[in-house]
Coordinates of N, CA and C in Angstrom, one line a residue:
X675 N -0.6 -25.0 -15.2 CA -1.6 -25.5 -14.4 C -2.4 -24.3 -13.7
X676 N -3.7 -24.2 -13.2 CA -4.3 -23.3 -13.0 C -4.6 -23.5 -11.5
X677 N -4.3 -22.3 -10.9 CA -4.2 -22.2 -9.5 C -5.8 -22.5 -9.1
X678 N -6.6 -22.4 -9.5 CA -8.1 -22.8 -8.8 C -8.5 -24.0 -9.3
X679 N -9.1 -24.4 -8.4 CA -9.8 -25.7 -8.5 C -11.0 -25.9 -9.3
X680 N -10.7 -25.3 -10.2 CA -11.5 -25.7 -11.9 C -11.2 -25.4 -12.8
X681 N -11.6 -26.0 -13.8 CA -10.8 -26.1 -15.3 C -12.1 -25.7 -16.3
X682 N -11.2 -25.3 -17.5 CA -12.7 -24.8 -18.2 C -13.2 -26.4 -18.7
X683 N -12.7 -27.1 -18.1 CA -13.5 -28.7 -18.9 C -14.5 -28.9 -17.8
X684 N -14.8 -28.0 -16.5 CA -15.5 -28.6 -16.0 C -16.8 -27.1 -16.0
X685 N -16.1 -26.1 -16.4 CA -17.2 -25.2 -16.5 C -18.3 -25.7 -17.8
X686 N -17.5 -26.2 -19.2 CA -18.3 -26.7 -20.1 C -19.2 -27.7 -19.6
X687 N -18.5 -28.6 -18.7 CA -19.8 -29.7 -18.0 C -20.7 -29.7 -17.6
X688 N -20.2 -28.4 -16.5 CA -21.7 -28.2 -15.6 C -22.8 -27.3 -16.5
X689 N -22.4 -26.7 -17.5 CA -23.0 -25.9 -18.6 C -24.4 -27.0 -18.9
X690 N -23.6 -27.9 -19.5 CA -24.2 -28.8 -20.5 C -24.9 -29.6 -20.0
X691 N -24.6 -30.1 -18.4 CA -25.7 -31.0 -17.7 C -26.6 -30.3 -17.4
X692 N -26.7 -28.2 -17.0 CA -27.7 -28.2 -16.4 C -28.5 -27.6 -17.8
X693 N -28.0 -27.3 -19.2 CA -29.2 -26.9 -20.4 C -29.0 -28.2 -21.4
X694 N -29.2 -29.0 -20.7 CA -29.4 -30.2 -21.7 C -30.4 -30.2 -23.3
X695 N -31.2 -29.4 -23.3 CA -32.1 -29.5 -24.1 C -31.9 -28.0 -25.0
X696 N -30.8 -27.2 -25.0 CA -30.5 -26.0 -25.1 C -29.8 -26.3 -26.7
X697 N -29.8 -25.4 -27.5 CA -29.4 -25.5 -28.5 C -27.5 -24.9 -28.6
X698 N -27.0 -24.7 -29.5 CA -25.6 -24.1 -29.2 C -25.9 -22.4 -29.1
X699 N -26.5 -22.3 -29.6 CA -27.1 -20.3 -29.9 C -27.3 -20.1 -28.1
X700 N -28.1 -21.0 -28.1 CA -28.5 -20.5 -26.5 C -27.3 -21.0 -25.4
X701 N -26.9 -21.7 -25.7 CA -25.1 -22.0 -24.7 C -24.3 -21.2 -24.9
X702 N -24.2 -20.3 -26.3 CA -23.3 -19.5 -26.1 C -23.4 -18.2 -24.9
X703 N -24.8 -17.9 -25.2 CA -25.7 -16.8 -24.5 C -25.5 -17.0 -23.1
X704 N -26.0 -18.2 -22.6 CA -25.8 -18.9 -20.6 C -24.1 -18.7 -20.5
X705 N -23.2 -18.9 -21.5 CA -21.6 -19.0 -21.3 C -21.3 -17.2 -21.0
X706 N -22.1 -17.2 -22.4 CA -21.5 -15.2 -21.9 C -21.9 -14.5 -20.5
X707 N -23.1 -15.1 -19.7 CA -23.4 -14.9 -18.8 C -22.6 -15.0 -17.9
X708 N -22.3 -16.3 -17.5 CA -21.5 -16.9 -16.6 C -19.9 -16.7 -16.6
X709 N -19.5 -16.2 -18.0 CA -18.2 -15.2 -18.0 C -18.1 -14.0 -17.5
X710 N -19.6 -13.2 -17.1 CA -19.4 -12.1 -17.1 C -19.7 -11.9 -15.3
X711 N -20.1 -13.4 -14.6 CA -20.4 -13.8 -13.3 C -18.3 -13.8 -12.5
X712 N -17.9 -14.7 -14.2 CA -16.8 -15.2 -13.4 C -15.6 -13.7 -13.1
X713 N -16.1 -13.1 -14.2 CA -15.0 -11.4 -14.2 C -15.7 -11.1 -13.1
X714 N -16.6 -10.8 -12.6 CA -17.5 -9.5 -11.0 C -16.5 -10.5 -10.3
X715 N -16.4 -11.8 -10.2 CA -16.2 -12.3 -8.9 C -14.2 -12.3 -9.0
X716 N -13.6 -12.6 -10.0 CA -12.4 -11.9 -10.1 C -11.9 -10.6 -9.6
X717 N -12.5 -9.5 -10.1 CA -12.3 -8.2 -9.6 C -12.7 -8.2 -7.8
X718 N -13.5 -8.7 -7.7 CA -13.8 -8.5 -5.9 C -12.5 -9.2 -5.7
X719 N -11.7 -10.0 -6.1 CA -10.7 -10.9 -5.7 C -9.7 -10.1 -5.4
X720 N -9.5 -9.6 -6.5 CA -8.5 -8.5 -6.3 C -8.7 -7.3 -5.5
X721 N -10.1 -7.2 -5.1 CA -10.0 -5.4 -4.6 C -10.1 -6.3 -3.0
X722 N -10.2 -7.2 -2.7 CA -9.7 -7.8 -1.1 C -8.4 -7.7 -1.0
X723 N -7.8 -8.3 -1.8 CA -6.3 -8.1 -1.9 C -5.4 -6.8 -1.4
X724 N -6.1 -5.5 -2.5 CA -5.6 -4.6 -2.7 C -6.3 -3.6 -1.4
X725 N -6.9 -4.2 -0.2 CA -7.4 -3.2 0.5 C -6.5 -4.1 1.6
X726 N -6.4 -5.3 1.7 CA -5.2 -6.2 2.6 C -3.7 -5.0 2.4
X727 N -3.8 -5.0 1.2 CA -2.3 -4.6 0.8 C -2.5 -3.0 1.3
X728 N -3.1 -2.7 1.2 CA -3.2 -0.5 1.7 C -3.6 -0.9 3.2
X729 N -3.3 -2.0 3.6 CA -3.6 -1.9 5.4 C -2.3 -2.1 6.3
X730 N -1.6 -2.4 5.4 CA 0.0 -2.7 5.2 C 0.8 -2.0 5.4
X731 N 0.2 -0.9 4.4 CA 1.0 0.4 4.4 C 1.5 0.3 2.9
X732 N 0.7 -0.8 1.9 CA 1.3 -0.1 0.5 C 1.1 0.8 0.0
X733 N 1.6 1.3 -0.8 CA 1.7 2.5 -1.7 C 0.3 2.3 -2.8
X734 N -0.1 3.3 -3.9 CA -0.9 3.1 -4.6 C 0.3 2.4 -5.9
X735 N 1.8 3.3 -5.8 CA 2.4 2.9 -7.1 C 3.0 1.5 -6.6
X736 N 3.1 0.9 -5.4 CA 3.4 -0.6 -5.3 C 2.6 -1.7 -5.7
X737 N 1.1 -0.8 -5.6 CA -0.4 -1.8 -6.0 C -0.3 -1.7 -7.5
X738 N 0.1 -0.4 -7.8 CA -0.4 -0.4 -9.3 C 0.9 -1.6 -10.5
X739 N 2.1 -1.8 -9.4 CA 2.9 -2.3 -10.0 C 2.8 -3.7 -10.0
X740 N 1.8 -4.1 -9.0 CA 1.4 -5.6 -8.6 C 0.0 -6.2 -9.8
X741 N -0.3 -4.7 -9.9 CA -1.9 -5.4 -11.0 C -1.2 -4.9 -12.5
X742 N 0.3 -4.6 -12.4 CA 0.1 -4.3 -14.0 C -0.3 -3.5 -14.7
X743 N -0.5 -1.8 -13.7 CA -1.0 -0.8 -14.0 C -0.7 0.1 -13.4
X744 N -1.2 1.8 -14.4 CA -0.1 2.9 -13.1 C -0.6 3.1 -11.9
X745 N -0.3 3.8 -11.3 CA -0.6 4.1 -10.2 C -2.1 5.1 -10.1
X746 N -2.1 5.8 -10.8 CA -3.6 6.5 -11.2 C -4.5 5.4 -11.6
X747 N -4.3 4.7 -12.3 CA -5.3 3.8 -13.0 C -5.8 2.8 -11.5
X748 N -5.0 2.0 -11.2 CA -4.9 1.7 -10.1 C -6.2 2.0 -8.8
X749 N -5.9 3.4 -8.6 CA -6.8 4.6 -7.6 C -7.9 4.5 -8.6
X750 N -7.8 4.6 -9.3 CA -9.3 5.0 -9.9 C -10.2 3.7 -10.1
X751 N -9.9 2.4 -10.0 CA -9.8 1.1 -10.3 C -10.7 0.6 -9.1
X752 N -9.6 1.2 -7.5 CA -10.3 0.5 -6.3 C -10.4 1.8 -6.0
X753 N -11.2 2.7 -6.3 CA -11.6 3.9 -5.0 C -12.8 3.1 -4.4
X754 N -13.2 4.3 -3.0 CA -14.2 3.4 -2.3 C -15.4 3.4 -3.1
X755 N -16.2 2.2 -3.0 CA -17.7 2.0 -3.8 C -18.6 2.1 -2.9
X756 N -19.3 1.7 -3.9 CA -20.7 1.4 -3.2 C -20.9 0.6 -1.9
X757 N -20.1 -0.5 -2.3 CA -20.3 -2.0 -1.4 C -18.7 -1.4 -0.3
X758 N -18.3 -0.6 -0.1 CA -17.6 -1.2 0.9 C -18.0 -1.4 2.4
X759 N -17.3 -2.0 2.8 CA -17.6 -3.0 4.3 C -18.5 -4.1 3.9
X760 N -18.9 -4.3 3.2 CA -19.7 -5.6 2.4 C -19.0 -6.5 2.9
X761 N -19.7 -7.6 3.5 CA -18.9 -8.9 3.1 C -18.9 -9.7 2.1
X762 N -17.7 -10.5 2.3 CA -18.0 -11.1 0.9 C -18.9 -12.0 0.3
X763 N -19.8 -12.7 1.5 CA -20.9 -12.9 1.0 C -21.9 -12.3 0.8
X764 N -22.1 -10.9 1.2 CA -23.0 -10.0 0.4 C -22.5 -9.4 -0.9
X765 N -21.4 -9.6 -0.9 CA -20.7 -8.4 -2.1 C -21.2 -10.1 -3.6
X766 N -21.2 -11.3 -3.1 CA -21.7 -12.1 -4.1 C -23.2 -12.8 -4.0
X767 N -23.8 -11.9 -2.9 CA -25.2 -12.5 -3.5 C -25.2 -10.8 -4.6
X768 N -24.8 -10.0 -4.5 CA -25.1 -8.8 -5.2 C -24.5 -9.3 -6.5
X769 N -23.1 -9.6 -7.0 CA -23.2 -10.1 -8.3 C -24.2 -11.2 -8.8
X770 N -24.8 -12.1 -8.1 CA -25.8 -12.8 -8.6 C -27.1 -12.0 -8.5
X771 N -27.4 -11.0 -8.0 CA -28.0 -10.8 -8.6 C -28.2 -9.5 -9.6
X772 N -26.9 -9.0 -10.2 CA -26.6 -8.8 -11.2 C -26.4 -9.9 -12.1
X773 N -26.4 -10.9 -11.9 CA -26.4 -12.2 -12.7 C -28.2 -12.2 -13.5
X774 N -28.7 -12.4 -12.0 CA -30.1 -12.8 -12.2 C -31.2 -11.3 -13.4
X775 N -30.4 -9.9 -13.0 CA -31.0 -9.0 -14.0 C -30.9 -9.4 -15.8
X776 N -29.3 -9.9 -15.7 CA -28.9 -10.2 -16.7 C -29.5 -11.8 -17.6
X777 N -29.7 -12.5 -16.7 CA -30.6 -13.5 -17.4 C -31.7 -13.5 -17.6
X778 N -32.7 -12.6 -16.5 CA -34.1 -12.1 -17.1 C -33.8 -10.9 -18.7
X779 N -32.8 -10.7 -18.9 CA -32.6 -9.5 -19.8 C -32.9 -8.2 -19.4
X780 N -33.1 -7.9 -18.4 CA -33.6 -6.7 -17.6 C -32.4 -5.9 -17.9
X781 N -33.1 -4.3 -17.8 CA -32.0 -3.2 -17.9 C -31.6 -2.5 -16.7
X782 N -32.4 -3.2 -15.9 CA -32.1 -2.6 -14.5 C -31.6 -4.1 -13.2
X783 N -31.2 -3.5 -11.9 CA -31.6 -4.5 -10.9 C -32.0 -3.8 -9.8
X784 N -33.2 -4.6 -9.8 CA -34.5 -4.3 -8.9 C -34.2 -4.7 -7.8
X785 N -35.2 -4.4 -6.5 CA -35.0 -5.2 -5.5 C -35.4 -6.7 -5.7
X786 N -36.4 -7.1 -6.6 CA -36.3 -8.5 -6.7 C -35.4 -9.2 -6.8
X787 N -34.1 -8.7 -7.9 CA -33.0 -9.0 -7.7 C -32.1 -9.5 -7.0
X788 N -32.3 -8.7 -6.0 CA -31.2 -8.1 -4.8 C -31.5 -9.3 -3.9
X789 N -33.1 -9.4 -3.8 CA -33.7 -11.1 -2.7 C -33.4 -12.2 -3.3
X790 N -33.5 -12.3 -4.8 CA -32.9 -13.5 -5.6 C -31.3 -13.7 -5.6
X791 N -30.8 -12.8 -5.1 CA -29.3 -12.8 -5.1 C -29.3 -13.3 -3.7
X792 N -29.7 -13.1 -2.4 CA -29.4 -13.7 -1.0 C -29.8 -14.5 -1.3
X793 N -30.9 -15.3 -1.8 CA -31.4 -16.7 -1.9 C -30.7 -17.2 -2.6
X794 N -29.7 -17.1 -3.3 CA -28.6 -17.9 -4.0 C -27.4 -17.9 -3.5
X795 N -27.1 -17.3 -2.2 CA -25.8 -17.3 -0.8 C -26.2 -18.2 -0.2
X796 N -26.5 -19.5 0.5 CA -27.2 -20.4 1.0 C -26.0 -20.0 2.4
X797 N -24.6 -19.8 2.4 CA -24.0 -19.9 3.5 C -24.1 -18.4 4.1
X798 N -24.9 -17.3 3.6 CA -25.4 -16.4 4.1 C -26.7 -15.8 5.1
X799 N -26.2 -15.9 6.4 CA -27.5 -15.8 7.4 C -29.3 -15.0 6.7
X800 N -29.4 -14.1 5.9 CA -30.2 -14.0 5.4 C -30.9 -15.1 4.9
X801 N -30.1 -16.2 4.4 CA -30.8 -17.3 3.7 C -31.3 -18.2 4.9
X802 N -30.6 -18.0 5.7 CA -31.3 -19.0 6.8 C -32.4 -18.5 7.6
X803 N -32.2 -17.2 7.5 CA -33.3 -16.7 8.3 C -34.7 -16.7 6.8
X804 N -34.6 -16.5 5.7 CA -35.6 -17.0 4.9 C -36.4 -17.8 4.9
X805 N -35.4 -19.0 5.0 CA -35.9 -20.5 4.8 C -36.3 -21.0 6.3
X806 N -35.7 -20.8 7.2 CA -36.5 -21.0 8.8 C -37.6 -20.4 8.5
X807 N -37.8 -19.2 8.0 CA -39.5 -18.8 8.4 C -40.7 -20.0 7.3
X808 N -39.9 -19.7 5.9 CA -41.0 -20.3 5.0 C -40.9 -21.7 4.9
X809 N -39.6 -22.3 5.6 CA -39.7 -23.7 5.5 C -39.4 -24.0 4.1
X810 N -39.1 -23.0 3.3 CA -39.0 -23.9 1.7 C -37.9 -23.1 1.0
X811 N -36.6 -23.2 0.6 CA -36.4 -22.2 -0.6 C -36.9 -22.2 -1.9
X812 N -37.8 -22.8 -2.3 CA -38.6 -22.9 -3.5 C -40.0 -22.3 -2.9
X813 N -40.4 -21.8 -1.9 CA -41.5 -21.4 -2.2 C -41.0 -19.6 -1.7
X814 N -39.8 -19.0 -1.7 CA -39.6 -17.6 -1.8 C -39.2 -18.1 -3.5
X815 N -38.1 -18.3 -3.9 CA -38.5 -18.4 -5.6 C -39.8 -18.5 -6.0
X816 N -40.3 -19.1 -5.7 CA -41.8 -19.2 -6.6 C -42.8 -17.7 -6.1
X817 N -42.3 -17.3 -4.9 CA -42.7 -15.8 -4.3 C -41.9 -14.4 -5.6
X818 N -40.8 -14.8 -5.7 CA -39.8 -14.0 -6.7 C -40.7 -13.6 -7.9
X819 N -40.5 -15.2 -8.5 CA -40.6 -15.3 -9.8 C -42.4 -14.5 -10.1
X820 N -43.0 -14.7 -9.6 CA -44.3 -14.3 -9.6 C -44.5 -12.6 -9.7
X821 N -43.9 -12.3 -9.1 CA -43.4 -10.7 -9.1 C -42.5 -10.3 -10.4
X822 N -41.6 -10.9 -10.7 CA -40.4 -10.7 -11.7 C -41.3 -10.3 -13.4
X823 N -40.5 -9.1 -13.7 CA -40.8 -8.3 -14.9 C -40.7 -9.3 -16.1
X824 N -41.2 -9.3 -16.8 CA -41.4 -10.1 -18.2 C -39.7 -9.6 -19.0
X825 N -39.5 -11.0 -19.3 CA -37.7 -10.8 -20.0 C -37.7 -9.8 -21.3
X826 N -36.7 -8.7 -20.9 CA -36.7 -8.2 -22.2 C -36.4 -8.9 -23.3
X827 N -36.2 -7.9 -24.6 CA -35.3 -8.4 -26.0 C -34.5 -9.0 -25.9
X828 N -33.3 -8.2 -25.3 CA -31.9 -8.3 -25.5 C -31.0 -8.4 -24.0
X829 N -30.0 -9.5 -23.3 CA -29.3 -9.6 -22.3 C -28.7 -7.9 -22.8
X830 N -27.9 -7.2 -21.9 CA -27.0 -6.5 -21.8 C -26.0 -6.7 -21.5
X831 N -25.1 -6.3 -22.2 CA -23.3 -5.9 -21.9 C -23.3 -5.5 -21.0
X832 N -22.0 -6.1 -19.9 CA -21.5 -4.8 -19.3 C -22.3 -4.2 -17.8
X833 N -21.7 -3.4 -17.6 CA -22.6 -2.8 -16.3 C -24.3 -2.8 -16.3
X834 N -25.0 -3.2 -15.2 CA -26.3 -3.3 -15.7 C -26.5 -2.2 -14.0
X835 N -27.4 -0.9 -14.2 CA -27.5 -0.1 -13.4 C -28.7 -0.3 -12.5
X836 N -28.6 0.1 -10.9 CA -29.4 -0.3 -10.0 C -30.7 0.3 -10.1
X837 N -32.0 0.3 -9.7 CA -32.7 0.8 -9.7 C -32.5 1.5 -8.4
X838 N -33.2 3.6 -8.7 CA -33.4 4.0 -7.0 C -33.7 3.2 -6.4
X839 N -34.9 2.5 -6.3 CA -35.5 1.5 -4.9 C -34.3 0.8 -4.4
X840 N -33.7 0.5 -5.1 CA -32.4 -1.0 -4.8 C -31.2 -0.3 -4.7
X841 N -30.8 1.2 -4.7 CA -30.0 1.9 -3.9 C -30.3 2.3 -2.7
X842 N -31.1 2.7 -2.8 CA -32.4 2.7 -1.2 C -32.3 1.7 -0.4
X843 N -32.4 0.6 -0.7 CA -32.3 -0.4 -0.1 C -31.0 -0.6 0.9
X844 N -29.8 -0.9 -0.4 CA -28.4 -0.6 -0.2 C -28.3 -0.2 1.1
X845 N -28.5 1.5 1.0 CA -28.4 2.5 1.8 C -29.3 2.1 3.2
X846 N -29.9 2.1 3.3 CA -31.3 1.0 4.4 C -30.3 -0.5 4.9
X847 N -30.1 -1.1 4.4 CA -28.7 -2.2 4.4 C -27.6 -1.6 5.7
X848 N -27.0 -0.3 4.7 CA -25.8 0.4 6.0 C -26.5 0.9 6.8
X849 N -28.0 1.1 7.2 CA -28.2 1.8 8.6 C -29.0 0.6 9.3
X850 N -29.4 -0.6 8.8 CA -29.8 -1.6 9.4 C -27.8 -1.9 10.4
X851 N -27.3 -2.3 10.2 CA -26.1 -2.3 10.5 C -25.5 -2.0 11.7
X852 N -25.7 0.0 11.3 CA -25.5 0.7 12.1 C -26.8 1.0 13.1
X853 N -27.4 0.7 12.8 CA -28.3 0.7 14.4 C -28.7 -0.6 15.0
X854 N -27.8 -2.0 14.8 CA -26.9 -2.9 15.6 C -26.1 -3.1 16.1
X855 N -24.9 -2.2 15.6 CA -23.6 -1.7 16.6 C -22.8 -2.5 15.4
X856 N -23.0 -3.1 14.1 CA -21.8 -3.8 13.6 C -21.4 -3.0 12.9
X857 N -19.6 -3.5 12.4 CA -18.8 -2.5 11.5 C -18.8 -3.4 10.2
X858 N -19.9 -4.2 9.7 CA -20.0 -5.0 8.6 C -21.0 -5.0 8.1
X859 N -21.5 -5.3 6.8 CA -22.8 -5.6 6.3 C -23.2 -6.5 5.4
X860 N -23.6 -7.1 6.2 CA -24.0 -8.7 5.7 C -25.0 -9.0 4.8
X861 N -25.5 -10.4 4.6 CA -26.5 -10.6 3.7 C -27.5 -10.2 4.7
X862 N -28.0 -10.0 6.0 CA -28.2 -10.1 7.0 C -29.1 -8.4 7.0
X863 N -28.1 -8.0 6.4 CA -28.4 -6.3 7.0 C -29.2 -6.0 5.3
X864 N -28.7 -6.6 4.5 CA -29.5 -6.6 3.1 C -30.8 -6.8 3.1
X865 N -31.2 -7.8 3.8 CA -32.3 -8.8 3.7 C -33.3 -7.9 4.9
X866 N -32.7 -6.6 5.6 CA -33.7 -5.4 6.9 C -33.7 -4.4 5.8
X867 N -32.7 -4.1 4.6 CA -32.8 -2.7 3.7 C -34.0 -3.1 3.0
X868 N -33.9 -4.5 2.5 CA -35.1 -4.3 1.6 C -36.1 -4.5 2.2
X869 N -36.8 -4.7 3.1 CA -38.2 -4.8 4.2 C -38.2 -3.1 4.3
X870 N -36.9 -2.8 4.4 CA -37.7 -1.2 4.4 C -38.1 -0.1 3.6
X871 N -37.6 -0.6 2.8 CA -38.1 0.1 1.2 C -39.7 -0.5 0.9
X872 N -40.5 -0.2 1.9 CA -41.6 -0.6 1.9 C -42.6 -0.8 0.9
X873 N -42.6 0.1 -0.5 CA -43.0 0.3 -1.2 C -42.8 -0.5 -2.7
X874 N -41.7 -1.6 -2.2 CA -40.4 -2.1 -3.5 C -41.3 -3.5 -3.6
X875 N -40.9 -4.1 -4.6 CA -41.0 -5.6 -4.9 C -40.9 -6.3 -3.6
X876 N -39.2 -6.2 -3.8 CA -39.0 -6.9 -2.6 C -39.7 -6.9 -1.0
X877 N -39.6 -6.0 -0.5 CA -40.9 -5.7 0.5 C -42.0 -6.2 0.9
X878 N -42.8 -6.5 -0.8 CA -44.2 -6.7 -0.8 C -43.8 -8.0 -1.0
X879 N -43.2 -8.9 -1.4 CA -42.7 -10.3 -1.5 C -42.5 -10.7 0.0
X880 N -41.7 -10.0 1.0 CA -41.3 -10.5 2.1 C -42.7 -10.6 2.9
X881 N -43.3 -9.4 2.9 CA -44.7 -8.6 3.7 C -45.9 -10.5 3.5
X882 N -45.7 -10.7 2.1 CA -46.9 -11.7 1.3 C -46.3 -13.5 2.3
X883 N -44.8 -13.6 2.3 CA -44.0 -14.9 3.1 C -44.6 -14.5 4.5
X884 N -45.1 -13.6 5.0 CA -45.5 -13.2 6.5 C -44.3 -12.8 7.6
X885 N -43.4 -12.2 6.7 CA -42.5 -11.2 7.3 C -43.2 -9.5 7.6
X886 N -42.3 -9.3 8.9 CA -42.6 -7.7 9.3 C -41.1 -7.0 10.1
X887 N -41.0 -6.0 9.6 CA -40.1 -5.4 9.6 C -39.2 -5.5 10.9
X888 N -40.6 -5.4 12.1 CA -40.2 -5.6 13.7 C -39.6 -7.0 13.6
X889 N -40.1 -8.1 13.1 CA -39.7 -9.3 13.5 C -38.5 -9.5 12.7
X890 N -38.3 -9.3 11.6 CA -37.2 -9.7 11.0 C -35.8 -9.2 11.6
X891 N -36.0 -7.8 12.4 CA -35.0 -7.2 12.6 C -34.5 -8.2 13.9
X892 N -35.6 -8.8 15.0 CA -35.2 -9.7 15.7 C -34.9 -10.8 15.4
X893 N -35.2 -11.4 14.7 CA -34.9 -12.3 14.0 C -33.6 -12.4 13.9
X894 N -33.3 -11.5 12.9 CA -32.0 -11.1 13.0 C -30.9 -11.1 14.4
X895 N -30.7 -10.3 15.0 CA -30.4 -10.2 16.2 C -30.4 -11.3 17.1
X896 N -31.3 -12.4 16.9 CA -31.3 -13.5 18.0 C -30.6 -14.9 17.1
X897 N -30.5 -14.6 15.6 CA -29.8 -15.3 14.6 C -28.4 -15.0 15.1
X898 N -28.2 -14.0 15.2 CA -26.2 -13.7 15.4 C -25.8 -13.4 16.7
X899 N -26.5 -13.4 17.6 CA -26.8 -13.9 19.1 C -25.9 -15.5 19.0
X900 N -27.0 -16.4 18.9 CA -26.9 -17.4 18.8 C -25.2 -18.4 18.1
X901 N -25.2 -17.5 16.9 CA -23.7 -17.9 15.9 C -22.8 -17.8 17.3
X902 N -22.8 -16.5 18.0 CA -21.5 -15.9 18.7 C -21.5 -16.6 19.6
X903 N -22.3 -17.1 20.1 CA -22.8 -18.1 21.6 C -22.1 -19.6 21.1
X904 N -22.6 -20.2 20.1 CA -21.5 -21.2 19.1 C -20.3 -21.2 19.2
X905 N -19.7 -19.8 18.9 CA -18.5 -19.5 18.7 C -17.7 -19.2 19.8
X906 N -18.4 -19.0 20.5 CA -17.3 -19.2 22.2 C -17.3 -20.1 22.7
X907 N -18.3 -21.3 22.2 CA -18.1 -22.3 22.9 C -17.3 -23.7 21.9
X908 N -16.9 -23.0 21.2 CA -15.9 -23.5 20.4 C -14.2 -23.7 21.4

């Protein structure tokens, strides 16, 4: 029996109801996709785990004996990344939008990307602060898609690599953060990196919705105001 609450009879399902008109060539292609969505979101599974477990006080060779691997392999497996302090709803709007590079066929992920990935976190404050300004999540997709690079040839295997701008971003992300006072980085703090990469897709997409850098950042700030004000009176 399978410890998660899905079975591959329902992954085939939702396949098929949403490419109804899709041939088998092209199901196989959407499946390899969405295999390669379900492994990013497995491994983040495990490296919560394995950062639970080194807060503990485990060992590298206790972790490596829990994943079925040595203890080097292990370290070299979870050293620190890119994303740490991420939450986990930013660490999965970023595989979607490694998802989203991979179904345009792109060989990179752009910052258009990175905004099509928050817009696919719906329980991510970034997304609410989106959709409060434009009133629509379909008219920032239709903002995206307008901007988005023509699909290459070929999807890609495998790691698909960031563009500078959308490390930039990243990076812009951890000082949006840090010049809030938080020890986390949210979809929240993603959605101030890329407004500041002024120069990027994303940017010029937010700049066009009638976003500005000043306001978003308050925006921000009177958004998670508000959550914590909620949450004490809980």
């Amino acid at each position: 029996m399978s410890p998660l609450d899905i079975s591959l009879a329902d992954l085939i399902a939702r396949l098929d109801e949403e490419l109804p008109e899709a041939d088998e060539l092209a199901r196989i292609s959407e499946a390899r996709l969405r295999a390669q969505t379900l492994s990013d979101l497995g491994d983040q599974l495990i490296d919560h785990y394995v950062s639970k477990a080194k807060q503990t006080g485990a060992s590298w060779t206790e972790i490596g004996d829990a994943i079925g691997v040595s203890k080097q392999a292990a370290q070299q497996r979870h050293a620190p990344s890119a994303f740490e302090g991420f939450t986990h709803l930013n660490r999965h709007s970023i595989v979607l939008a490694q998802e989203a590079a991979r179904t345009y066929k792109h060989d990179s992920i752009g910052t258009e990307h990175l905004l099509l990935g928050l817009l696919g976190e719906p329980r991510g404050l970034a997304y609410e602060v989106l959709v409060a300004r434009t009133e629509s999540e379909q008219r920032v997709r239709d903002a995206i898609t307008e901007v988005m690079p023509a699909a290459g040839p070929k999807a890609l295997r495998g790691h698909i690599p960031f563009r500078e701008e959308s490390k930039d971003a990243i990076g812009q992300a951890r000082r949006a953060s840090a010049d809030l006072g938080h020890d986390w980085v949210g979809t929240e703090h993603t959605l101030l990196g890329l407004i500041r990469v002024e120069e990027s897709p994303a940017a010029r997409i937010l700049r066009n919705l009638g976003f500005t850098s000043d306001e978003l950042h308050e925006s921000v700030k009177a958004e998670i105001a508000r959550r914590r004000a909620e949450h004490d009176e809980q």
